[in-house]
Each structure stands twice: as C-alpha cells, then as structure tokens.
Amino acid sequence: MAINFMTLTRHIYEGEKRYPGATGELSDLLHELSLAAKVISLEVNKAGLVDIIGFAGHDNIHGEKVKKLDVFAHETLFKAMDHGGHLCVMASEEEEDILRIPDYHSKGKYVLLFDPLDGSSNIDVNVSIGTIFSIYRRVTPNDGSGGTLEDCLQPGLKQVAAGYIVYGSSTIFVYTVRDGVHGFTLDPAFGEFLLSHKNIKIPEKASIYSINEGNYKYWHPGLKKYIKYIQDADNRGRKPYTSRYIGSMVADIHRNMLYGGIFIYPADNLNPDGKLRLMYECNPMALIIEQAGGRAIDGSKRILEIQPTNLHQRVPIYIGSKEAVDKVEEYLKQENQ
Ligand code: FDP
C-alpha cells in the first residue's frame, strides 16, 4: 500500500510556493495552530478520565487543579500562538475582551480569532466537539505595536484563512487559504495530520437538514413552511431530507459539507439574533462553505458581508448546499412580503 506523505505541514508550505510574494508567516501560523490542535485533541481524548482522576475545578491526584476542557483549549491556543511574532492581537469566544500579545513578544501583521471548544455541552457525553479559527490581516499600522479591537472587527470577507478541527471518531483538521478546502486526519500512531480530503466540494443538492426542532414554535412562518417542504417527498421524485442534529456546529457542518445538507440556527421569537457568534463561528464556517461551493446567509444577507460591531455579536445562520440555501431564502422572503 502506498504511504501518504502529504502531511498538513507539507501541504501548507507547498501551497505557499504558489504565491511568489509570500513571506511564510501565514504558513507558520497555520503550522502553529496544528500543533495546538494536537495538544487539544490529546486532552479531549482523555476527557472521560477526568471523572476518575478528579473533576474539573477540583484537585487531581497530584494536588493540581483540573481545568475545564474549554478553558484548557483556550489557554493552549493562546500559548501556542502568542510568541511567533506574526500576530498583533487575538480574540477568543471564551474572553470578553481582545487578547493582547504579551509585551515581551514581537507583534506582526496578522489577527487571530478562535472558538477554542465549540459544542462544549457535548464534552461530558463523548460527542464530537471542535475548534474554529479565523485569520485576518491587521488594519492598524504594522509598526511593532499591538493590535486593537478595530483589527478584530472586520467583515468575514476579509479573512485570509479559516479552519476548524473536529474531535470525533478521529481528529480532522480542515482549512482554507481561499484556495479550496482541504481536510487532514490525525494519525495517532505518529502524530501527524495526513491529507484525507483533498479539495472538498459540498454537493450542490442537499439530503440532510440540521436544526434544533425543539424550538419549532418560536420559528418564523417562512422557516416552518421550508422545513415542511423538505420533509415532504417532492414531486420531482426526490426523497424527503434526513434530519441530523448533533448540536455541535462544527461536527454538523462538517458532515453536511461531505454529504450535502443545510445547517440552520435561525433568529426566532426566543433569540431574535440567533445564537451563534459571527466572529468565532459563523464567519470562519461561512468562508469554508463558500470555498467548498456552498452558501451562508443570515436569512437575507451573505454572512461574509456583515460589518461586525461587537466581538461577541450573534447572527442567525443558514449554511450549506447552494440549492438548499437558495430555497430557504426564497421561503423567508415570501413570508416577509
Ligand atoms: P454549545 O452550546 O454546546 O457550545 O455555539 C454553541 C453551540 O453548542 C453550537 O456548537 C451548536 O450548534 C449550538 O450551540 C447548539 O445549540 P442548541 O443547544 O440551542 O441547539
């Protein structure tokens, strides 16, 4: 059997050669992110053992405090990324304010936003969770100073790279530098991410829908009608869509991207702005899905065109196969007329 030597690191650095002016800084950032992903993956795989060696927040057998996994993931990412000299500022879903690069490290031209552990309500029950990241170029002068909130509050269209890591039956690292979407599976035997999903394209037609149907009574009438429509066998001989909802955005979207589907977290009477965060969840996933040939909207507008006003702002999201997003958009529009 031929051995696959296309590691994530090699893929990143070979990709860089296609851009003659590239300084290699973005490649270094992605490589550092992959190291953090390996550390988090290892810890996620040990999560169940916390019950045996000590609960989070309590002392473990060594008399040390056991950290909650989402706090661990946040700290790991920060520590893995603060010293490379390529970033001027970071922001994390776990922290209210921007994360400054410590004074003793040099500052660079990039900005990193991340959701360290998405789907955290699934941690304790062995269900897939993920990390999401997004990279921008700074907009303030690159003069050696730290970045500001202004550097973080850029529309998703300005992302130079985005990616996610799913910690599932295996760990997979998916990324884009706006040149297609590629997936790498972690080989635990020798600790490398190996190319497993080359140039991912989301099927144009969907067969799966993912939404929390427990919120049905709060939905917009257009959304209720759309869900009825996809549940009916339609007259062109297509089967009704299958419902699949993990409740872990990264895992739900990853599956839908491979099989064809739509993921929805709408605005409703309970959550008028939806639930998911624009900067940490929706923008990076929207760039990835668009790069894979799909669409992502907030109901009427393209997610990537939204001008953010707040680091933690929430937006409704309809994301996935093009045909399905076009259709739901049509239903929402009809009901608004
Ligand atoms: P969680 O609350 O478990 O962290 O943004 C967080 C998120 O998970 C997404 O990953 C997931 O898609 C969504 O919330 C699930 O929300 P509901 O429980 O309301 O369905």
mmCIF file with all atom_site columns, C-alpha atoms in Angstrom, residues 140-260:
data_model
loop_
_atom_site.group_PDB
_atom_site.id
_atom_site.type_symbol
_atom_site.label_atom_id
_atom_site.label_alt_id
_atom_site.label_comp_id
_atom_site.label_asym_id
_atom_site.label_entity_id
_atom_site.label_seq_id
_atom_site.pdbx_PDB_ins_code
_atom_site.Cartn_x
_atom_site.Cartn_y
_atom_site.Cartn_z
_atom_site.occupancy
_atom_site.B_iso_or_equiv
_atom_site.pdbx_formal_charge
_atom_site.auth_seq_id
_atom_site.auth_comp_id
_atom_site.auth_asym_id
_atom_site.auth_atom_id
_atom_site.pdbx_PDB_model_num
ATOM 1   C CA . THR A 1 140 ? -3.892  49.317 12.018 1.00 0.00 ? 140 THR A CA 1
ATOM 2   C CA . PRO A 1 141 ? -0.272  50.186 11.051 1.00 0.00 ? 141 PRO A CA 1
ATOM 3   C CA . ASN A 1 142 ? 2.148   47.278 11.332 1.00 0.00 ? 142 ASN A CA 1
ATOM 4   C CA . ASP A 1 143 ? 4.681   49.291 13.340 1.00 0.00 ? 143 ASP A CA 1
ATOM 5   C CA . GLY A 1 144 ? 5.561   46.826 16.046 1.00 0.00 ? 144 GLY A CA 1
ATOM 6   C CA . SER A 1 145 ? 2.659   47.857 18.273 1.00 0.00 ? 145 SER A CA 1
ATOM 7   C CA . GLY A 1 146 ? -0.127  45.571 19.471 1.00 0.00 ? 146 GLY A CA 1
ATOM 8   C CA . GLY A 1 147 ? -3.388  45.307 17.543 1.00 0.00 ? 147 GLY A CA 1
ATOM 9   C CA . THR A 1 148 ? -6.719  46.738 18.632 1.00 0.00 ? 148 THR A CA 1
ATOM 10  C CA . LEU A 1 149 ? -10.416 45.929 18.566 1.00 0.00 ? 149 LEU A CA 1
ATOM 11  C CA . GLU A 1 150 ? -10.557 47.568 15.134 1.00 0.00 ? 150 GLU A CA 1
ATOM 12  C CA . ASP A 1 151 ? -8.235  44.856 13.797 1.00 0.00 ? 151 ASP A CA 1
ATOM 13  C CA . CYS A 1 152 ? -10.634 42.195 15.067 1.00 0.00 ? 152 CYS A CA 1
ATOM 14  C CA . LEU A 1 153 ? -13.889 43.745 13.895 1.00 0.00 ? 153 LEU A CA 1
ATOM 15  C CA . GLN A 1 154 ? -13.554 43.067 10.180 1.00 0.00 ? 154 GLN A CA 1
ATOM 16  C CA . PRO A 1 155 ? -16.190 41.541 7.921  1.00 0.00 ? 155 PRO A CA 1
ATOM 17  C CA . GLY A 1 156 ? -15.691 37.845 7.157  1.00 0.00 ? 156 GLY A CA 1
ATOM 18  C CA . LEU A 1 157 ? -14.884 38.671 3.527  1.00 0.00 ? 157 LEU A CA 1
ATOM 19  C CA . LYS A 1 158 ? -11.516 39.936 4.727  1.00 0.00 ? 158 LYS A CA 1
ATOM 20  C CA . GLN A 1 159 ? -10.450 36.585 6.195  1.00 0.00 ? 159 GLN A CA 1
ATOM 21  C CA . VAL A 1 160 ? -7.208  35.359 4.678  1.00 0.00 ? 160 VAL A CA 1
ATOM 22  C CA . ALA A 1 161 ? -7.634  31.894 6.151  1.00 0.00 ? 161 ALA A CA 1
ATOM 23  C CA . ALA A 1 162 ? -10.090 29.929 8.249  1.00 0.00 ? 162 ALA A CA 1
ATOM 24  C CA . GLY A 1 163 ? -10.395 26.415 9.532  1.00 0.00 ? 163 GLY A CA 1
ATOM 25  C CA . TYR A 1 164 ? -11.753 24.018 12.072 1.00 0.00 ? 164 TYR A CA 1
ATOM 26  C CA . ILE A 1 165 ? -10.732 20.887 13.882 1.00 0.00 ? 165 ILE A CA 1
ATOM 27  C CA . VAL A 1 166 ? -13.308 18.207 14.713 1.00 0.00 ? 166 VAL A CA 1
ATOM 28  C CA . TYR A 1 167 ? -12.508 15.924 17.624 1.00 0.00 ? 167 TYR A CA 1
ATOM 29  C CA . GLY A 1 168 ? -14.676 12.967 16.643 1.00 0.00 ? 168 GLY A CA 1
ATOM 30  C CA . SER A 1 169 ? -14.169 9.304  15.846 1.00 0.00 ? 169 SER A CA 1
ATOM 31  C CA . SER A 1 170 ? -10.865 10.687 14.610 1.00 0.00 ? 170 SER A CA 1
ATOM 32  C CA . THR A 1 171 ? -9.424  14.198 14.711 1.00 0.00 ? 171 THR A CA 1
ATOM 33  C CA . ILE A 1 172 ? -9.637  16.095 11.462 1.00 0.00 ? 172 ILE A CA 1
ATOM 34  C CA . PHE A 1 173 ? -8.151  19.494 10.573 1.00 0.00 ? 173 PHE A CA 1
ATOM 35  C CA . VAL A 1 174 ? -9.928  21.343 7.746  1.00 0.00 ? 174 VAL A CA 1
ATOM 36  C CA . TYR A 1 175 ? -8.602  24.649 6.391  1.00 0.00 ? 175 TYR A CA 1
ATOM 37  C CA . THR A 1 176 ? -8.765  27.131 3.573  1.00 0.00 ? 176 THR A CA 1
ATOM 38  C CA . VAL A 1 177 ? -6.441  29.916 2.488  1.00 0.00 ? 177 VAL A CA 1
ATOM 39  C CA . ARG A 1 178 ? -9.127  30.948 -0.055 1.00 0.00 ? 178 ARG A CA 1
ATOM 40  C CA . ASP A 1 179 ? -7.775  28.354 -2.445 1.00 0.00 ? 179 ASP A CA 1
ATOM 41  C CA . GLY A 1 180 ? -10.175 25.459 -1.869 1.00 0.00 ? 180 GLY A CA 1
ATOM 42  C CA . VAL A 1 181 ? -10.838 23.438 1.260  1.00 0.00 ? 181 VAL A CA 1
ATOM 43  C CA . HIS A 1 182 ? -8.654  20.560 2.402  1.00 0.00 ? 182 HIS A CA 1
ATOM 44  C CA . GLY A 1 183 ? -9.026  18.055 5.244  1.00 0.00 ? 183 GLY A CA 1
ATOM 45  C CA . PHE A 1 184 ? -6.301  16.184 7.154  1.00 0.00 ? 184 PHE A CA 1
ATOM 46  C CA . THR A 1 185 ? -6.852  13.302 9.554  1.00 0.00 ? 185 THR A CA 1
ATOM 47  C CA . LEU A 1 186 ? -4.616  12.911 12.582 1.00 0.00 ? 186 LEU A CA 1
ATOM 48  C CA . ASP A 1 187 ? -2.718  9.637  12.592 1.00 0.00 ? 187 ASP A CA 1
ATOM 49  C CA . PRO A 1 188 ? -2.396  8.999  16.334 1.00 0.00 ? 188 PRO A CA 1
ATOM 50  C CA . ALA A 1 189 ? 0.408   6.488  15.798 1.00 0.00 ? 189 ALA A CA 1
ATOM 51  C CA . PHE A 1 190 ? 2.923   9.086  14.635 1.00 0.00 ? 190 PHE A CA 1
ATOM 52  C CA . GLY A 1 191 ? 1.117   12.300 15.483 1.00 0.00 ? 191 GLY A CA 1
ATOM 53  C CA . GLU A 1 192 ? 0.800   13.804 12.009 1.00 0.00 ? 192 GLU A CA 1
ATOM 54  C CA . PHE A 1 193 ? -2.183  15.217 10.167 1.00 0.00 ? 193 PHE A CA 1
ATOM 55  C CA . LEU A 1 194 ? -2.342  13.420 6.786  1.00 0.00 ? 194 LEU A CA 1
ATOM 56  C CA . LEU A 1 195 ? -4.280  14.559 3.725  1.00 0.00 ? 195 LEU A CA 1
ATOM 57  C CA . SER A 1 196 ? -7.560  12.623 3.709  1.00 0.00 ? 196 SER A CA 1
ATOM 58  C CA . HIS A 1 197 ? -9.986  15.031 1.989  1.00 0.00 ? 197 HIS A CA 1
ATOM 59  C CA . LYS A 1 198 ? -8.490  16.830 -0.994 1.00 0.00 ? 198 LYS A CA 1
ATOM 60  C CA . ASN A 1 199 ? -10.271 19.886 -2.420 1.00 0.00 ? 199 ASN A CA 1
ATOM 61  C CA . ILE A 1 200 ? -13.608 19.304 -0.692 1.00 0.00 ? 200 ILE A CA 1
ATOM 62  C CA . LYS A 1 201 ? -16.721 20.330 -2.633 1.00 0.00 ? 201 LYS A CA 1
ATOM 63  C CA . ILE A 1 202 ? -20.092 20.359 -0.920 1.00 0.00 ? 202 ILE A CA 1
ATOM 64  C CA . PRO A 1 203 ? -22.744 18.581 -3.033 1.00 0.00 ? 203 PRO A CA 1
ATOM 65  C CA . GLU A 1 204 ? -24.942 21.219 -4.655 1.00 0.00 ? 204 GLU A CA 1
ATOM 66  C CA . LYS A 1 205 ? -28.098 19.332 -3.694 1.00 0.00 ? 205 LYS A CA 1
ATOM 67  C CA . ALA A 1 206 ? -28.751 18.638 -0.033 1.00 0.00 ? 206 ALA A CA 1
ATOM 68  C CA . SER A 1 207 ? -30.145 15.489 1.516  1.00 0.00 ? 207 SER A CA 1
ATOM 69  C CA . ILE A 1 208 ? -29.725 16.412 5.208  1.00 0.00 ? 208 ILE A CA 1
ATOM 70  C CA . TYR A 1 209 ? -31.086 19.219 7.384  1.00 0.00 ? 209 TYR A CA 1
ATOM 71  C CA . SER A 1 210 ? -29.760 20.153 10.811 1.00 0.00 ? 210 SER A CA 1
ATOM 72  C CA . ILE A 1 211 ? -31.745 22.402 13.128 1.00 0.00 ? 211 ILE A CA 1
ATOM 73  C CA . ASN A 1 212 ? -32.910 22.267 16.742 1.00 0.00 ? 212 ASN A CA 1
ATOM 74  C CA . GLU A 1 213 ? -36.568 21.352 16.128 1.00 0.00 ? 213 GLU A CA 1
ATOM 75  C CA . GLY A 1 214 ? -37.358 21.787 19.810 1.00 0.00 ? 214 GLY A CA 1
ATOM 76  C CA . ASN A 1 215 ? -37.591 25.497 19.027 1.00 0.00 ? 215 ASN A CA 1
ATOM 77  C CA . TYR A 1 216 ? -40.258 24.951 16.331 1.00 0.00 ? 216 TYR A CA 1
ATOM 78  C CA . LYS A 1 217 ? -42.959 27.042 17.963 1.00 0.00 ? 217 LYS A CA 1
ATOM 79  C CA . TYR A 1 218 ? -40.691 30.118 18.053 1.00 0.00 ? 218 TYR A CA 1
ATOM 80  C CA . TRP A 1 219 ? -39.746 29.959 14.346 1.00 0.00 ? 219 TRP A CA 1
ATOM 81  C CA . HIS A 1 220 ? -40.527 32.401 11.561 1.00 0.00 ? 220 HIS A CA 1
ATOM 82  C CA . PRO A 1 221 ? -43.539 31.162 9.476  1.00 0.00 ? 221 PRO A CA 1
ATOM 83  C CA . GLY A 1 222 ? -41.332 31.019 6.358  1.00 0.00 ? 222 GLY A CA 1
ATOM 84  C CA . LEU A 1 223 ? -38.926 28.661 8.121  1.00 0.00 ? 223 LEU A CA 1
ATOM 85  C CA . LYS A 1 224 ? -41.784 26.437 9.307  1.00 0.00 ? 224 LYS A CA 1
ATOM 86  C CA . LYS A 1 225 ? -43.010 26.156 5.706  1.00 0.00 ? 225 LYS A CA 1
ATOM 87  C CA . TYR A 1 226 ? -39.499 25.454 4.382  1.00 0.00 ? 226 TYR A CA 1
ATOM 88  C CA . ILE A 1 227 ? -38.983 22.619 6.887  1.00 0.00 ? 227 ILE A CA 1
ATOM 89  C CA . LYS A 1 228 ? -42.377 21.141 5.892  1.00 0.00 ? 228 LYS A CA 1
ATOM 90  C CA . TYR A 1 229 ? -41.302 21.393 2.235  1.00 0.00 ? 229 TYR A CA 1
ATOM 91  C CA . ILE A 1 230 ? -38.060 19.444 2.734  1.00 0.00 ? 230 ILE A CA 1
ATOM 92  C CA . GLN A 1 231 ? -39.831 16.839 4.868  1.00 0.00 ? 231 GLN A CA 1
ATOM 93  C CA . ASP A 1 232 ? -42.292 16.101 2.038  1.00 0.00 ? 232 ASP A CA 1
ATOM 94  C CA . ALA A 1 233 ? -41.254 13.819 -0.754 1.00 0.00 ? 233 ALA A CA 1
ATOM 95  C CA . ASP A 1 234 ? -41.282 16.359 -3.514 1.00 0.00 ? 234 ASP A CA 1
ATOM 96  C CA . ASN A 1 235 ? -42.933 15.762 -6.849 1.00 0.00 ? 235 ASN A CA 1
ATOM 97  C CA . ARG A 1 236 ? -39.648 15.554 -8.750 1.00 0.00 ? 236 ARG A CA 1
ATOM 98  C CA . GLY A 1 237 ? -39.216 12.149 -7.163 1.00 0.00 ? 237 GLY A CA 1
ATOM 99  C CA . ARG A 1 238 ? -36.725 13.248 -4.501 1.00 0.00 ? 238 ARG A CA 1
ATOM 100 C CA . LYS A 1 239 ? -36.806 11.708 -1.066 1.00 0.00 ? 239 LYS A CA 1
ATOM 101 C CA . PRO A 1 240 ? -37.528 13.873 1.981  1.00 0.00 ? 240 PRO A CA 1
ATOM 102 C CA . TYR A 1 241 ? -34.405 15.253 3.625  1.00 0.00 ? 241 TYR A CA 1
ATOM 103 C CA . THR A 1 242 ? -32.974 13.311 6.556  1.00 0.00 ? 242 THR A CA 1
ATOM 104 C CA . SER A 1 243 ? -32.805 15.114 9.892  1.00 0.00 ? 243 SER A CA 1
ATOM 105 C CA . ARG A 1 244 ? -29.418 15.030 11.659 1.00 0.00 ? 244 ARG A CA 1
ATOM 106 C CA . TYR A 1 245 ? -28.626 17.362 14.551 1.00 0.00 ? 245 TYR A CA 1
ATOM 107 C CA . ILE A 1 246 ? -25.645 16.752 16.814 1.00 0.00 ? 246 ILE A CA 1
ATOM 108 C CA . GLY A 1 247 ? -25.853 20.170 18.470 1.00 0.00 ? 247 GLY A CA 1
ATOM 109 C CA . SER A 1 248 ? -22.164 20.741 17.784 1.00 0.00 ? 248 SER A CA 1
ATOM 110 C CA . MET A 1 249 ? -21.922 23.240 14.949 1.00 0.00 ? 249 MET A CA 1
ATOM 111 C CA . VAL A 1 250 ? -18.539 22.134 13.649 1.00 0.00 ? 250 VAL A CA 1
ATOM 112 C CA . ALA A 1 251 ? -19.488 18.480 13.513 1.00 0.00 ? 251 ALA A CA 1
ATOM 113 C CA . ASP A 1 252 ? -22.914 19.177 11.984 1.00 0.00 ? 252 ASP A CA 1
ATOM 114 C CA . ILE A 1 253 ? -21.440 21.384 9.259  1.00 0.00 ? 253 ILE A CA 1
ATOM 115 C CA . HIS A 1 254 ? -18.522 19.032 8.614  1.00 0.00 ? 254 HIS A CA 1
ATOM 116 C CA . ARG A 1 255 ? -20.935 16.138 7.967  1.00 0.00 ? 255 ARG A CA 1
ATOM 117 C CA . ASN A 1 256 ? -23.204 18.282 5.806  1.00 0.00 ? 256 ASN A CA 1
ATOM 118 C CA . MET A 1 257 ? -20.262 19.543 3.769  1.00 0.00 ? 257 MET A CA 1
ATOM 119 C CA . LEU A 1 258 ? -19.277 15.961 2.920  1.00 0.00 ? 258 LEU A CA 1
ATOM 120 C CA . TYR A 1 259 ? -22.788 14.563 2.324  1.00 0.00 ? 259 TYR A CA 1
ATOM 121 C CA . GLY A 1 260 ? -24.723 17.644 1.167  1.00 0.00 ? 260 GLY A CA 1
#
